[in-house]
Coordinates of C-alpha atoms and ligand atoms in Angstrom, one line a residue:
X1 CA 4.7 -1.8 -40.6
X2 CA 3.4 0.1 -37.7
X3 CA 5.7 2.9 -36.7
X4 CA 6.7 4.0 -33.2
X5 CA 5.5 0.8 -31.5
X6 CA 6.4 1.3 -27.9
X7 CA 8.5 -1.4 -26.4
X8 CA 9.2 -3.1 -23.1
X9 CA 12.2 -1.7 -21.5
X10 CA 14.4 -4.7 -21.2
X11 CA 14.4 -8.5 -20.8
X12 CA 12.9 -8.4 -17.3
X13 CA 10.2 -6.1 -18.5
X14 CA 9.3 -8.3 -21.3
X15 CA 9.4 -11.6 -19.3
X16 CA 7.3 -10.1 -16.5
X17 CA 4.7 -8.7 -18.9
X18 CA 4.4 -11.9 -20.8
X19 CA 4.4 -13.9 -17.6
X20 CA 1.6 -11.6 -16.3
X21 CA -0.6 -12.6 -19.2
X22 CA 0.4 -16.3 -19.0
X23 CA 0.1 -16.8 -15.3
X24 CA -3.5 -16.8 -14.3
X25 CA -6.5 -19.1 -13.7
X26 CA -5.0 -21.5 -16.2
X27 CA -2.2 -22.3 -13.7
X28 CA -4.0 -22.2 -10.5
X29 CA -7.5 -23.3 -11.3
X30 CA -7.3 -25.3 -14.5
X31 CA -4.1 -27.2 -14.3
X32 CA -4.8 -28.9 -10.9
X33 CA -8.2 -30.2 -11.9
X34 CA -7.0 -31.5 -15.2
X35 CA -4.0 -33.2 -13.5
X36 CA -6.3 -34.7 -10.9
X37 CA -8.7 -35.9 -13.6
X38 CA -6.3 -37.2 -16.2
X39 CA -4.1 -39.6 -14.1
X40 CA -1.9 -37.3 -11.9
X41 CA 1.8 -38.1 -12.5
X42 CA 1.3 -39.2 -16.1
X43 CA -0.5 -35.9 -16.9
X44 CA 2.3 -33.9 -15.2
X45 CA 5.0 -35.8 -17.1
X46 CA 3.2 -35.4 -20.4
X47 CA 2.7 -31.7 -19.7
X48 CA 6.4 -31.1 -18.9
X49 CA 7.6 -33.0 -21.9
X50 CA 5.3 -31.0 -24.1
X51 CA 6.2 -27.7 -22.5
X52 CA 10.0 -28.1 -23.1
X53 CA 9.6 -29.4 -26.7
X54 CA 6.5 -28.3 -28.4
X55 CA 5.6 -25.4 -26.1
X56 CA 9.1 -24.0 -26.5
X57 CA 9.1 -24.2 -30.3
X58 CA 5.7 -22.6 -30.6
X59 CA 6.4 -19.8 -28.2
X60 CA 9.7 -19.0 -29.9
X61 CA 7.8 -19.0 -33.3
X62 CA 5.0 -16.7 -32.1
X63 CA 7.2 -14.2 -30.4
X64 CA 9.6 -14.2 -33.3
X65 CA 6.8 -13.6 -35.8
X66 CA 5.6 -10.7 -33.7
X67 CA 9.0 -9.1 -33.3
X68 CA 9.9 -9.6 -36.9
X69 CA 6.8 -7.9 -38.3
X70 CA 6.1 -5.5 -35.4
X71 CA 2.5 -6.4 -35.9
X72 CA -0.2 -8.2 -34.0
X73 CA -1.5 -11.6 -35.1
X74 CA -4.1 -10.7 -37.6
X75 CA -1.8 -8.5 -39.7
X76 CA 1.4 -10.4 -38.9
X77 CA 0.6 -13.6 -40.9
X78 CA -0.6 -11.5 -43.9
X79 CA 2.6 -9.4 -43.8
X80 CA 4.8 -12.5 -44.0
X81 CA 2.7 -14.1 -46.7
X82 CA -0.5 -12.5 -48.0
X83 CA -2.5 -15.7 -48.4
X84 CA -2.2 -16.7 -44.8
X85 CA -3.8 -14.0 -42.8
X86 CA -6.7 -16.4 -42.1
X87 CA -4.5 -18.1 -39.4
X88 CA -4.4 -14.8 -37.5
X89 CA -8.2 -14.5 -37.8
X90 CA -8.7 -18.0 -36.6
X91 CA -6.5 -17.5 -33.6
X92 CA -8.3 -14.2 -32.8
X93 CA -11.5 -16.2 -32.3
X94 CA -10.0 -17.9 -29.3
X95 CA -9.7 -15.0 -26.8
X96 CA -13.3 -14.0 -27.7
X97 CA -14.5 -17.5 -26.7
X98 CA -12.3 -17.7 -23.6
X99 CA -12.9 -14.2 -22.2
X100 CA -16.6 -14.7 -21.2
X101 CA -16.1 -17.9 -19.3
X102 CA -12.8 -16.7 -17.8
X103 CA -14.8 -13.9 -16.2
X104 CA -17.3 -16.5 -14.9
X105 CA -14.5 -18.2 -13.0
X106 CA -13.0 -14.8 -12.2
X107 CA -16.4 -14.0 -10.6
X108 CA -16.1 -17.2 -8.4
X109 CA -12.7 -16.0 -7.2
X110 CA -14.1 -12.6 -6.4
X111 CA -16.9 -14.1 -4.4
X112 CA -14.5 -16.3 -2.4
X113 CA -12.2 -13.4 -1.8
X114 CA -15.0 -11.4 -0.3
X115 CA -16.3 -14.3 1.7
X116 CA -12.9 -14.6 3.3
X117 CA -12.7 -10.8 3.7
X118 CA -15.9 -10.7 5.7
X119 CA -14.6 -13.5 8.0
X120 CA -16.9 -16.3 6.7
X121 CA -14.1 -18.4 5.2
X122 CA -15.2 -21.4 7.3
X123 CA -18.6 -21.5 5.7
X124 CA -17.0 -22.0 2.3
X125 CA -15.4 -25.2 3.7
X126 CA -18.7 -27.0 4.3
X127 CA -19.6 -29.8 1.9
X128 CA -21.8 -28.6 -0.9
X129 CA -21.1 -24.9 -0.3
X130 CA -19.5 -24.5 -3.7
X131 CA -22.1 -26.5 -5.6
X132 CA -24.8 -24.6 -3.9
X133 CA -23.2 -21.3 -4.9
X134 CA -22.6 -22.0 -8.6
X135 CA -26.0 -23.6 -9.2
X136 CA -27.8 -20.4 -8.2
X137 CA -29.1 -18.0 -10.8
X138 CA -28.4 -14.5 -9.5
X139 CA -25.4 -14.6 -7.3
X140 CA -22.8 -16.1 -9.7
X141 CA -24.1 -13.8 -12.5
X142 CA -23.7 -10.9 -10.1
X143 CA -20.1 -11.8 -9.4
X144 CA -19.4 -12.5 -13.1
X145 CA -20.8 -9.0 -13.9
X146 CA -18.6 -7.3 -11.2
X147 CA -15.5 -9.1 -12.4
X148 CA -16.2 -8.4 -16.1
X149 CA -17.1 -4.8 -15.4
X150 CA -13.9 -4.3 -13.5
X151 CA -11.8 -5.8 -16.3
X152 CA -13.6 -3.5 -18.8
X153 CA -13.2 -0.5 -16.6
X154 CA -9.4 -1.0 -16.4
X155 CA -9.2 -1.5 -20.1
X156 CA -11.3 1.5 -20.8
X157 CA -9.5 3.8 -18.4
X158 CA -6.2 2.5 -19.7
X159 CA -4.8 1.8 -16.2
X160 CA -3.4 -1.7 -17.1
X161 CA 0.1 -0.6 -16.3
X162 CA -0.9 0.2 -12.7
X163 CA -2.5 -3.3 -12.3
X164 CA 0.5 -4.9 -13.8
X165 CA 2.8 -3.2 -11.4
X166 CA 0.7 -4.5 -8.5
X167 CA 0.7 -8.0 -10.0
X168 CA 4.5 -8.0 -10.3
X169 CA 4.8 -7.6 -6.6
X170 CA 2.1 -10.1 -6.0
X171 CA 3.5 -12.9 -8.1
X172 CA 6.5 -13.6 -5.9
X173 CA 4.2 -13.5 -2.8
X174 CA 1.9 -16.0 -4.5
X175 CA 4.8 -18.3 -5.1
X176 CA 5.9 -18.2 -1.5
X177 CA 2.3 -18.6 -0.2
X178 CA 1.8 -21.6 -2.5
X179 CA 4.9 -23.2 -1.2
X180 CA 3.8 -22.6 2.4
X181 CA 0.3 -24.1 1.7
X182 CA 1.7 -27.1 -0.1
X183 CA 4.1 -27.8 2.8
X184 CA 1.2 -27.5 5.3
X185 CA -0.9 -29.9 3.2
X186 CA 1.9 -32.4 2.9
X187 CA 1.8 -32.9 6.7
X188 CA -1.9 -33.7 6.8
X189 CA -2.9 -37.3 7.1
X190 CA -3.4 -39.0 3.8
X191 CA -1.5 -36.4 1.8
X192 CA 1.4 -38.6 0.9
X193 CA -0.9 -40.8 -1.2
X194 CA -1.9 -37.7 -3.1
X195 CA 1.6 -36.5 -3.6
X196 CA 2.5 -39.9 -5.0
X197 CA -0.5 -39.8 -7.3
X198 CA 0.5 -36.3 -8.5
X199 CA 4.2 -36.9 -9.0
X200 CA 4.8 -40.5 -9.9
X201 CA 3.6 -41.3 -13.4
X202 CA 1.5 -44.4 -13.7
X203 CA 1.4 -45.6 -17.3
X204 CA -1.9 -47.4 -16.6
X205 CA -3.5 -44.0 -16.5
X206 CA -2.3 -43.0 -20.0
X207 CA -4.7 -42.3 -22.8
X208 CA -4.9 -40.1 -25.9
X209 CA -7.3 -37.8 -24.1
X210 CA -4.6 -37.3 -21.5
X211 CA -2.3 -36.0 -24.2
X212 CA -5.0 -33.8 -25.8
X213 CA -5.9 -32.4 -22.4
X214 CA -2.2 -31.7 -21.6
X215 CA -1.7 -30.1 -25.0
X216 CA -4.8 -27.9 -24.7
X217 CA -3.7 -26.9 -21.2
X218 CA -0.3 -25.9 -22.6
X219 CA -1.8 -23.6 -25.1
X220 CA -4.2 -22.1 -22.6
X221 CA -1.7 -21.6 -19.8
X222 CA 1.1 -20.2 -22.0
X223 CA -1.3 -18.0 -24.0
X224 CA -0.3 -19.8 -27.2
X225 CA -2.2 -20.5 -30.4
X226 CA -4.3 -17.4 -30.1
X227 CA -2.1 -14.6 -31.3
X228 CA -1.3 -13.2 -27.9
X229 CA 2.4 -14.0 -27.9
X230 CA 2.7 -12.6 -31.4
X231 CA 1.4 -9.3 -30.0
X232 CA 3.7 -9.4 -27.1
X233 CA 6.6 -10.2 -29.5
X234 CA 5.7 -7.1 -31.5
X235 CA 6.6 -5.0 -28.5
X236 CA 9.8 -6.8 -27.7
X237 CA 13.1 -5.0 -28.3
X238 CA 15.5 -6.5 -30.8
X239 CA 18.3 -6.3 -28.2
X240 CA 16.6 -8.7 -25.8
X241 CA 17.3 -12.5 -26.1
X242 CA 14.2 -14.2 -27.4
X243 CA 15.3 -17.7 -26.5
X244 CA 16.2 -17.1 -22.9
X245 CA 13.1 -15.0 -22.4
X246 CA 10.9 -17.9 -23.6
X247 CA 12.7 -20.3 -21.3
X248 CA 12.1 -18.0 -18.3
X249 CA 8.4 -17.5 -19.2
X250 CA 8.0 -21.3 -19.5
X251 CA 9.8 -21.9 -16.2
X252 CA 7.6 -19.3 -14.3
X253 CA 4.4 -20.6 -15.8
X254 CA 5.1 -24.3 -15.3
X255 CA 6.4 -23.7 -11.8
X256 CA 3.3 -22.0 -10.7
X257 CA 1.1 -24.6 -12.2
X258 CA 3.1 -27.3 -10.5
X259 CA 2.8 -25.6 -7.1
X260 CA -0.9 -25.2 -7.5
X261 CA -1.2 -28.9 -8.2
X262 CA 0.9 -29.7 -5.2
X263 CA -1.5 -27.7 -3.0
X264 CA -4.7 -29.0 -4.4
X265 CA -4.3 -32.6 -5.4
X266 CA -3.0 -33.9 -2.0
X267 CA -5.8 -32.0 -0.3
X268 CA -8.3 -33.9 -2.4
X269 CA -6.9 -37.1 -0.9
X270 CA -6.9 -35.7 2.6
X271 CA -10.5 -34.6 2.6
X272 CA -12.0 -37.4 0.5
X273 CA -10.5 -40.2 2.6
X274 CA -8.8 -41.5 -0.5
X275 CA -12.0 -41.7 -2.6
X276 CA -10.7 -41.5 -6.1
X277 CA -14.0 -40.2 -7.4
X278 CA -13.3 -36.9 -5.8
X279 CA -10.4 -36.4 -8.3
X280 CA -12.9 -36.0 -11.2
X281 CA -14.6 -33.0 -9.7
X282 CA -13.5 -30.8 -12.6
X283 CA -13.7 -26.9 -12.5
X284 CA -14.9 -26.8 -8.9
X285 CA -11.9 -28.6 -7.5
X286 CA -9.9 -25.6 -6.2
X287 CA -13.0 -23.9 -4.7
X288 CA -14.0 -27.1 -2.9
X289 CA -10.7 -28.3 -1.5
X290 CA -8.7 -25.2 -0.5
X291 CA -11.3 -23.7 1.9
X292 CA -11.2 -27.0 3.7
X293 CA -7.4 -26.7 4.0
X294 CA -7.8 -23.1 5.3
X295 CA -10.4 -24.2 7.8
X296 CA -7.9 -26.6 9.3
X297 CA -5.1 -24.1 9.5
X298 CA -4.2 -21.8 12.4
X299 CA -4.9 -18.4 11.0
X300 CA -6.5 -20.0 8.0
X301 CA -9.0 -17.1 7.5
X302 CA -6.1 -14.7 6.8
X303 CA -4.1 -17.1 4.7
X304 CA -7.3 -17.9 2.7
X305 CA -8.0 -14.3 2.2
X306 CA -4.4 -13.6 1.1
X307 CA -4.5 -16.6 -1.3
X308 CA -7.8 -15.5 -3.0
X309 CA -6.5 -11.8 -3.2
X310 CA -3.4 -13.1 -5.0
X311 CA -5.3 -15.3 -7.3
X312 CA -7.7 -12.5 -8.0
X313 CA -4.8 -10.3 -9.2
X314 CA -3.3 -13.1 -11.2
X315 CA -6.6 -13.6 -12.9
X316 CA -7.2 -9.9 -13.5
X317 CA -3.9 -9.4 -15.4
X318 CA -4.9 -12.3 -17.6
X319 CA -8.4 -11.2 -18.3
X320 CA -7.2 -7.6 -19.0
X321 CA -4.8 -9.0 -21.5
X322 CA -7.6 -11.1 -23.1
X323 CA -10.0 -8.2 -23.3
X324 CA -7.4 -5.8 -24.5
X325 CA -6.6 -8.2 -27.4
X326 CA -10.2 -8.5 -28.4
X327 CA -10.9 -4.8 -28.1
X328 CA -8.0 -3.9 -30.2
X329 CA -9.0 -6.3 -32.9
X330 CA -12.5 -4.7 -33.1
X331 CA -10.9 -1.3 -33.1
X332 CA -8.6 -2.1 -36.0
X333 CA -10.8 -4.3 -38.1
X334 CA -14.1 -2.5 -37.7
X335 CA -12.7 0.9 -37.3
X336 CA -14.6 1.4 -34.0
X337 CA -13.6 3.8 -31.3
X338 CA -12.1 2.3 -28.2
X339 CA -15.2 3.0 -26.2
X340 CA -17.5 1.5 -28.8
X341 CA -15.3 -1.5 -29.3
X342 CA -15.2 -2.1 -25.5
X343 CA -19.0 -2.0 -25.4
X344 CA -19.3 -4.5 -28.2
X345 CA -16.9 -6.8 -26.4
X346 CA -18.8 -6.4 -23.2
X347 CA -22.1 -7.3 -24.9
X348 CA -20.6 -10.4 -26.5
X349 CA -19.1 -11.4 -23.1
X350 CA -22.4 -11.1 -21.4
X351 CA -24.2 -13.0 -24.2
X352 CA -21.7 -15.9 -23.8
X353 CA -20.9 -15.6 -20.1
X354 CA -24.4 -15.6 -18.7
X355 CA -25.3 -19.0 -20.2
X356 CA -21.9 -20.4 -19.1
X357 CA -22.8 -19.4 -15.6
X358 CA -26.3 -20.8 -15.8
X359 CA -25.0 -24.0 -17.2
X360 CA -24.1 -25.0 -13.7
X361 CA -27.7 -24.7 -12.4
X362 CA -30.7 -23.5 -14.2
X363 CA -29.4 -24.6 -17.6
X364 CA -27.7 -27.7 -16.3
X365 CA -30.1 -29.8 -18.4
X366 CA -28.7 -28.3 -21.6
X367 CA -25.7 -30.3 -22.8
X368 CA -23.7 -29.9 -25.9
X369 CA -21.9 -33.2 -26.8
X370 CA -22.4 -34.2 -23.3
X371 CA -20.9 -31.0 -21.8
X372 CA -22.3 -28.1 -19.8
X373 CA -22.0 -24.7 -21.6
X374 CA -18.8 -23.5 -19.8
X375 CA -17.0 -26.9 -20.4
X376 CA -18.1 -26.8 -24.0
X377 CA -16.6 -23.3 -24.6
X378 CA -13.5 -24.5 -22.8
X379 CA -13.3 -27.6 -25.0
X380 CA -14.0 -26.0 -28.3
X381 CA -11.3 -23.4 -27.7
X382 CA -8.6 -25.5 -26.1
X383 CA -9.1 -28.9 -27.7
X384 CA -10.3 -27.9 -31.1
X385 CA -9.5 -24.4 -32.4
X386 CA -6.1 -24.0 -30.6
X387 CA -4.6 -27.3 -31.9
X388 CA -5.8 -26.3 -35.4
X389 CA -4.2 -22.8 -35.1
X390 CA -1.0 -24.4 -33.7
X391 CA -0.9 -26.9 -36.5
X392 CA -1.4 -24.2 -39.1
X393 CA 1.3 -22.1 -37.5
X394 CA 3.8 -25.0 -37.7
X395 CA 3.0 -25.5 -41.4
X396 CA 3.2 -21.8 -42.1
X397 CA 6.6 -21.5 -40.4
X398 CA 7.9 -24.9 -41.5
X399 CA 7.0 -24.8 -45.2
X400 CA 5.8 -21.3 -46.2
X401 CA 8.1 -18.8 -44.6
X402 CA 10.7 -21.5 -43.6
X403 CA 12.1 -21.8 -40.1
X404 CA 15.2 -19.9 -41.1
X405 CA 13.3 -16.7 -41.3
X406 CA 12.5 -16.9 -37.6
X407 CA 15.9 -18.5 -36.7
X408 CA 17.5 -15.4 -38.1
X409 CA 15.2 -13.3 -35.9
X410 CA 16.2 -15.2 -32.8
X411 CA 19.9 -15.0 -33.7
X412 CA 19.9 -11.3 -33.7
X413 CA 21.1 -11.5 -30.1
X414 CA 23.5 -14.5 -30.6
X415 CA 23.4 -18.2 -31.1
X416 CA 20.1 -20.0 -31.0
X417 CA 20.9 -23.0 -28.8
X418 CA 17.6 -24.8 -29.4
X419 CA 17.8 -24.3 -33.2
X420 CA 17.8 -28.1 -34.1
X421 CA 14.9 -28.8 -31.7
X422 CA 13.0 -25.8 -33.1
X423 CA 13.4 -26.9 -36.7
X424 CA 12.5 -30.5 -36.1
X425 CA 9.6 -29.7 -33.9
X426 CA 8.1 -27.1 -36.2
X427 CA 8.5 -29.0 -39.4
X428 CA 7.8 -32.6 -38.5
X429 CA 7.1 -33.6 -35.0
X430 CA 4.6 -31.0 -33.9
X431 CA 2.3 -31.0 -36.9
X432 CA 2.2 -34.8 -37.2
X433 CA 1.7 -35.1 -33.5
X434 CA -1.2 -32.6 -33.4
X435 CA -3.0 -34.4 -36.2
X436 CA -2.6 -37.8 -34.6
X437 CA -3.7 -36.6 -31.2
X438 CA -6.7 -34.9 -32.6
X439 CA -7.8 -38.0 -34.6
X440 CA -7.1 -40.5 -31.8
X441 CA -8.7 -38.6 -29.1
X442 CA -11.8 -38.1 -31.2
X443 CA -11.9 -41.8 -31.9
X444 CA -11.5 -42.5 -28.3
X445 CA -14.2 -40.0 -27.3
X446 CA -16.6 -41.6 -29.6
X447 CA -15.7 -45.1 -28.4
X448 CA -14.2 -46.3 -31.7
X449 CA -10.9 -47.2 -30.0
X450 CA -10.0 -48.0 -26.4
X451 CA -6.7 -47.3 -24.8
Ligands
PFF1 N1 -2.7 -17.9 -19.9 C1 -3.8 -17.5 -19.1 C2 -4.0 -18.4 -17.9 O1 -3.3 -19.4 -17.8 O2 -4.8 -18.1 -17.1 C3 -5.0 -17.4 -19.8 C4 -4.9 -16.3 -20.9 C5 -4.7 -15.0 -20.5 C6 -5.0 -16.7 -22.2 C7 -4.5 -14.1 -21.5 C8 -4.9 -15.7 -23.1 C9 -4.6 -14.4 -22.8 F1 -4.5 -13.5 -23.6

């Protein structure tokens, strides 16, 4: 075991740090476009049910593994049972795949922030502005490089703590601003239809891919199935309640995603005149709709600027945590210095990030199983590797080290109220469910079955 691991001061410290990693583009950018695309209310319902059952059990498991061993993911699995360190390695691939395209989206946010800063917010509201921007060659790559460089600089200089402090102040402001924008949108003509679509589940819209998308989103948004929460757990003090910390992180994370959907989905209805095709816009949804909302708002330039600044910081804490993870893996496993390891991670990020950016324009003709490059990286990490890591984690906890090992860890601070749920989820429901969802959604994707 590693000695002298520094730890978070208390429960609030732990919850805020973990929430800082969890709350990011996943909540504000990714959740709304998936919810729009996969049936609105039915996606929201599926997501919430998964979060309080499966997400809860998996997050408890990961944090408990980290706290019990005091190690990060790669070593933690091996420490508990030597044959299983491969699960840690598999999970470690995920942040490496996500980081580059996360920085592409981070670049888009940076660009929008500066557009609003220089007073040109209205120009971002015109039809085609966003598509015109991302299909260019140089500009998106420039913003990607700036964002990636900034993330790397912060990691290199070791000033994460400062950024985290800023982000802790920003998070409550983001919540208040999101509520304000959502209320503003709710009063626009046509918004009610959008709110209904987002909140009321319509079972006609159900499909296995809805569930797979919701499950992938859950992992992504809560930073699960990629070793991150294990690392956070390794810094958690034994005196802090693990169960209630998990509940608070989940509440924060889901709440912010919900609010983001409430801002964005009704605006789609407002500005598309109810045209359902607009719901399937995918990754561009936030960037296309919100500038239109700001353009229709008194003081919208300022509100828009504030919004993109807040999203920028939320994204930055997440990309820092992603890069930090990958850098420390390279440092530990290849015995590289911190600077060298940072350079390697930068090179890999450029090698994967530049094609992801070009996939929206110059390389748009290049499709992998029907997807552009960015969507493919997103799919392979969220819908393939993460479910496999989550499945293996359940089997590992349920049958190799046995749930009791982790239940004891949780119970250091008192009774584990969700113990039954945890046991049943980890041993039976979650593993069976993941396998079924993976098989059915693949069959559906290839047209073998139709739901
Ligand atoms: N959970 C983050 C989000 O929702 O944006 C993404 C993420 C951040 C994943 C940091 C992993 C991570 F280490």
